């Protein structure tokens, strides 16, 4: 009988526009928002098909704000609206589990501000262009 396998998310590698920003990231999620596609019926016994949907992916990030020159908050603001490459390495410390996603995202300037006397954070959703490419390191 198989045994359960679990792994805590400890660290990642994250490159956006050629810059490494993983040290600012508190949490992340690469979302597959692609719909199932429209179901179409025709007048024959096997007359059901599903129209292919366009890929719709996004990258959600919660980060420590960094307004220093070329810090993540500054960089996102300066490059607002640009389309850049991104790469995520998940479980880079586990050779048998190190997987990656690469692709392009459209940069969006972050919102600014936070509650008094708290650590300033930024939550942002970056829209992917097309479907990210999944890979396995060493495969």
PDB file of C-alpha atoms in Angstrom:
ATOM      1  CA  UNK A   1       0.000   0.000   0.000  1.00  0.00           C
ATOM      2  CA  UNK A   2       1.423   3.441  -0.914  1.00  0.00           C
ATOM      3  CA  UNK A   3       2.325   5.844   1.856  1.00  0.00           C
ATOM      4  CA  UNK A   4       1.397   9.532   1.869  1.00  0.00           C
ATOM      5  CA  UNK A   5       3.953  11.975   0.557  1.00  0.00           C
ATOM      6  CA  UNK A   6       4.039  15.565   1.731  1.00  0.00           C
ATOM      7  CA  UNK A   7       6.425  18.453   1.409  1.00  0.00           C
ATOM      8  CA  UNK A   8       6.519  21.890   3.019  1.00  0.00           C
ATOM      9  CA  UNK A   9       7.113  24.879   0.770  1.00  0.00           C
ATOM     10  CA  UNK A  10      10.422  26.230   2.065  1.00  0.00           C
ATOM     11  CA  UNK A  11      11.906  28.222  -0.777  1.00  0.00           C
ATOM     12  CA  UNK A  12      11.737  28.810  -4.506  1.00  0.00           C
ATOM     13  CA  UNK A  13      13.711  30.495  -7.207  1.00  0.00           C
ATOM     14  CA  UNK A  14      11.846  33.341  -8.911  1.00  0.00           C
ATOM     15  CA  UNK A  15      13.077  35.410 -11.811  1.00  0.00           C
ATOM     16  CA  UNK A  16      10.948  38.172 -13.332  1.00  0.00           C
ATOM     17  CA  UNK A  17      12.413  40.135 -16.203  1.00  0.00           C
ATOM     18  CA  UNK A  18      15.845  38.647 -15.449  1.00  0.00           C
ATOM     19  CA  UNK A  19      15.781  39.759 -11.795  1.00  0.00           C
ATOM     20  CA  UNK A  20      15.790  37.376  -8.830  1.00  0.00           C
ATOM     21  CA  UNK A  21      13.033  38.372  -6.407  1.00  0.00           C
ATOM     22  CA  UNK A  22      12.454  35.214  -4.337  1.00  0.00           C
ATOM     23  CA  UNK A  23      13.810  36.790  -1.134  1.00  0.00           C
ATOM     24  CA  UNK A  24      10.910  39.284  -1.122  1.00  0.00           C
ATOM     25  CA  UNK A  25       8.174  36.665  -1.721  1.00  0.00           C
ATOM     26  CA  UNK A  26       6.078  35.543   1.258  1.00  0.00           C
ATOM     27  CA  UNK A  27       3.720  33.360  -0.773  1.00  0.00           C
ATOM     28  CA  UNK A  28       2.971  32.606  -4.405  1.00  0.00           C
ATOM     29  CA  UNK A  29       0.514  30.709  -6.512  1.00  0.00           C
ATOM     30  CA  UNK A  30       0.525  29.967 -10.219  1.00  0.00           C
ATOM     31  CA  UNK A  31      -3.161  29.748 -11.134  1.00  0.00           C
ATOM     32  CA  UNK A  32      -4.681  27.839 -14.027  1.00  0.00           C
ATOM     33  CA  UNK A  33      -7.809  29.929 -14.658  1.00  0.00           C
ATOM     34  CA  UNK A  34      -8.515  28.292 -18.037  1.00  0.00           C
ATOM     35  CA  UNK A  35     -12.195  27.546 -18.515  1.00  0.00           C
ATOM     36  CA  UNK A  36     -13.346  24.146 -19.753  1.00  0.00           C
ATOM     37  CA  UNK A  37     -14.551  25.449 -23.111  1.00  0.00           C
ATOM     38  CA  UNK A  38     -18.047  25.545 -24.504  1.00  0.00           C
ATOM     39  CA  UNK A  39     -19.905  22.267 -25.022  1.00  0.00           C
ATOM     40  CA  UNK A  40     -21.402  22.031 -28.534  1.00  0.00           C
ATOM     41  CA  UNK A  41     -24.073  19.535 -29.577  1.00  0.00           C
ATOM     42  CA  UNK A  42     -24.902  18.298 -33.054  1.00  0.00           C
ATOM     43  CA  UNK A  43     -27.735  16.124 -34.398  1.00  0.00           C
ATOM     44  CA  UNK A  44     -25.965  12.726 -34.372  1.00  0.00           C
ATOM     45  CA  UNK A  45     -25.633  10.013 -31.688  1.00  0.00           C
ATOM     46  CA  UNK A  46     -22.033  11.013 -30.813  1.00  0.00           C
ATOM     47  CA  UNK A  47     -22.793  14.671 -31.419  1.00  0.00           C
ATOM     48  CA  UNK A  48     -21.069  16.294 -28.463  1.00  0.00           C
ATOM     49  CA  UNK A  49     -17.767  18.174 -28.685  1.00  0.00           C
ATOM     50  CA  UNK A  50     -16.067  20.670 -26.457  1.00  0.00           C
ATOM     51  CA  UNK A  51     -14.624  23.788 -28.043  1.00  0.00           C
ATOM     52  CA  UNK A  52     -11.042  24.380 -26.963  1.00  0.00           C
ATOM     53  CA  UNK A  53     -10.598  27.283 -24.535  1.00  0.00           C
ATOM     54  CA  UNK A  54      -7.715  29.739 -24.675  1.00  0.00           C
ATOM     55  CA  UNK A  55      -5.179  29.339 -21.843  1.00  0.00           C
ATOM     56  CA  UNK A  56      -5.679  31.740 -18.953  1.00  0.00           C
ATOM     57  CA  UNK A  57      -2.971  31.638 -16.283  1.00  0.00           C
ATOM     58  CA  UNK A  58      -1.900  34.131 -13.617  1.00  0.00           C
ATOM     59  CA  UNK A  59       0.811  34.455 -10.992  1.00  0.00           C
ATOM     60  CA  UNK A  60      -0.277  35.687  -7.542  1.00  0.00           C
ATOM     61  CA  UNK A  61       2.472  37.078  -5.330  1.00  0.00           C
ATOM     62  CA  UNK A  62       2.462  38.393  -1.778  1.00  0.00           C
ATOM     63  CA  UNK A  63       5.757  40.154  -1.170  1.00  0.00           C
ATOM     64  CA  UNK A  64       7.553  42.339   1.278  1.00  0.00           C
ATOM     65  CA  UNK A  65       7.394  45.809  -0.274  1.00  0.00           C
ATOM     66  CA  UNK A  66      10.776  47.104  -1.410  1.00  0.00           C
ATOM     67  CA  UNK A  67      10.843  50.670  -2.693  1.00  0.00           C
ATOM     68  CA  UNK A  68      14.627  50.914  -2.976  1.00  0.00           C
ATOM     69  CA  UNK A  69      15.878  51.517  -6.513  1.00  0.00           C
ATOM     70  CA  UNK A  70      15.374  48.204  -8.369  1.00  0.00           C
ATOM     71  CA  UNK A  71      13.582  46.677  -5.360  1.00  0.00           C
ATOM     72  CA  UNK A  72      10.551  44.647  -6.408  1.00  0.00           C
ATOM     73  CA  UNK A  73       7.995  47.410  -5.728  1.00  0.00           C
ATOM     74  CA  UNK A  74      10.074  49.982  -7.613  1.00  0.00           C
ATOM     75  CA  UNK A  75      10.846  47.548 -10.450  1.00  0.00           C
ATOM     76  CA  UNK A  76       7.179  46.583 -10.966  1.00  0.00           C
ATOM     77  CA  UNK A  77       6.174  50.266 -11.036  1.00  0.00           C
ATOM     78  CA  UNK A  78       8.896  51.267 -13.501  1.00  0.00           C
ATOM     79  CA  UNK A  79       8.040  48.345 -15.835  1.00  0.00           C
ATOM     80  CA  UNK A  80       4.227  48.619 -15.578  1.00  0.00           C
ATOM     81  CA  UNK A  81       2.562  47.278 -18.732  1.00  0.00           C
ATOM     82  CA  UNK A  82       5.644  45.521 -20.120  1.00  0.00           C
ATOM     83  CA  UNK A  83       5.662  41.829 -21.012  1.00  0.00           C
ATOM     84  CA  UNK A  84       8.709  40.028 -19.590  1.00  0.00           C
ATOM     85  CA  UNK A  85       9.973  36.486 -19.061  1.00  0.00           C
ATOM     86  CA  UNK A  86       9.512  34.726 -15.729  1.00  0.00           C
ATOM     87  CA  UNK A  87      10.792  31.475 -14.244  1.00  0.00           C
ATOM     88  CA  UNK A  88       9.813  29.699 -11.044  1.00  0.00           C
ATOM     89  CA  UNK A  89      11.814  26.835  -9.559  1.00  0.00           C
ATOM     90  CA  UNK A  90       9.724  24.842  -7.055  1.00  0.00           C
ATOM     91  CA  UNK A  91      11.512  22.616  -4.483  1.00  0.00           C
ATOM     92  CA  UNK A  92      14.987  23.476  -5.833  1.00  0.00           C
ATOM     93  CA  UNK A  93      16.500  21.764  -2.771  1.00  0.00           C
ATOM     94  CA  UNK A  94      14.932  18.383  -3.731  1.00  0.00           C
ATOM     95  CA  UNK A  95      16.526  17.023  -6.944  1.00  0.00           C
ATOM     96  CA  UNK A  96      13.798  14.403  -7.466  1.00  0.00           C
ATOM     97  CA  UNK A  97      11.064  17.052  -7.016  1.00  0.00           C
ATOM     98  CA  UNK A  98      12.620  20.179  -8.550  1.00  0.00           C
ATOM     99  CA  UNK A  99      10.119  21.385 -11.145  1.00  0.00           C
ATOM    100  CA  UNK A 100       9.926  24.651 -13.064  1.00  0.00           C
ATOM    101  CA  UNK A 101       7.476  26.870 -14.886  1.00  0.00           C
ATOM    102  CA  UNK A 102       8.676  29.401 -17.437  1.00  0.00           C
ATOM    103  CA  UNK A 103       6.797  31.850 -19.590  1.00  0.00           C
ATOM    104  CA  UNK A 104       5.869  35.479 -19.886  1.00  0.00           C
ATOM    105  CA  UNK A 105       3.851  37.801 -17.651  1.00  0.00           C
ATOM    106  CA  UNK A 106       2.532  41.300 -18.129  1.00  0.00           C
ATOM    107  CA  UNK A 107       3.868  43.542 -15.379  1.00  0.00           C
ATOM    108  CA  UNK A 108       1.413  45.500 -13.275  1.00  0.00           C
ATOM    109  CA  UNK A 109       2.405  48.256 -10.861  1.00  0.00           C
ATOM    110  CA  UNK A 110       1.574  47.286  -7.275  1.00  0.00           C
ATOM    111  CA  UNK A 111      -0.821  49.025  -4.935  1.00  0.00           C
ATOM    112  CA  UNK A 112       0.857  51.151  -2.289  1.00  0.00           C
ATOM    113  CA  UNK A 113       0.318  51.441   1.464  1.00  0.00           C
ATOM    114  CA  UNK A 114      -0.485  49.288   4.464  1.00  0.00           C
ATOM    115  CA  UNK A 115      -1.710  49.448   8.040  1.00  0.00           C
ATOM    116  CA  UNK A 116       0.186  51.645  10.520  1.00  0.00           C
ATOM    117  CA  UNK A 117       3.041  49.955  12.381  1.00  0.00           C
ATOM    118  CA  UNK A 118       2.939  46.800  10.266  1.00  0.00           C
ATOM    119  CA  UNK A 119       5.418  45.438   7.787  1.00  0.00           C
ATOM    120  CA  UNK A 120       4.493  46.791   4.367  1.00  0.00           C
ATOM    121  CA  UNK A 121       3.507  44.050   1.934  1.00  0.00           C
ATOM    122  CA  UNK A 122       2.374  44.005  -1.663  1.00  0.00           C
ATOM    123  CA  UNK A 123      -0.179  41.607  -3.144  1.00  0.00           C
ATOM    124  CA  UNK A 124      -0.250  41.454  -6.913  1.00  0.00           C
ATOM    125  CA  UNK A 125      -1.625  39.290  -9.709  1.00  0.00           C
ATOM    126  CA  UNK A 126       0.431  39.157 -12.896  1.00  0.00           C
ATOM    127  CA  UNK A 127      -1.356  37.824 -15.982  1.00  0.00           C
ATOM    128  CA  UNK A 128       0.558  35.186 -17.948  1.00  0.00           C
ATOM    129  CA  UNK A 129       0.801  35.382 -21.716  1.00  0.00           C
ATOM    130  CA  UNK A 130      -0.331  31.954 -22.888  1.00  0.00           C
ATOM    131  CA  UNK A 131       0.372  28.795 -20.926  1.00  0.00           C
ATOM    132  CA  UNK A 132       3.565  28.536 -18.832  1.00  0.00           C
ATOM    133  CA  UNK A 133       5.923  25.717 -19.806  1.00  0.00           C
ATOM    134  CA  UNK A 134       6.312  23.031 -17.146  1.00  0.00           C
ATOM    135  CA  UNK A 135       9.650  21.282 -16.774  1.00  0.00           C
ATOM    136  CA  UNK A 136      11.643  19.028 -14.521  1.00  0.00           C
ATOM    137  CA  UNK A 137      15.229  19.919 -13.671  1.00  0.00           C
ATOM    138  CA  UNK A 138      17.657  17.222 -14.725  1.00  0.00           C
ATOM    139  CA  UNK A 139      15.083  15.435 -16.905  1.00  0.00           C
TER     140      UNK A 139
END
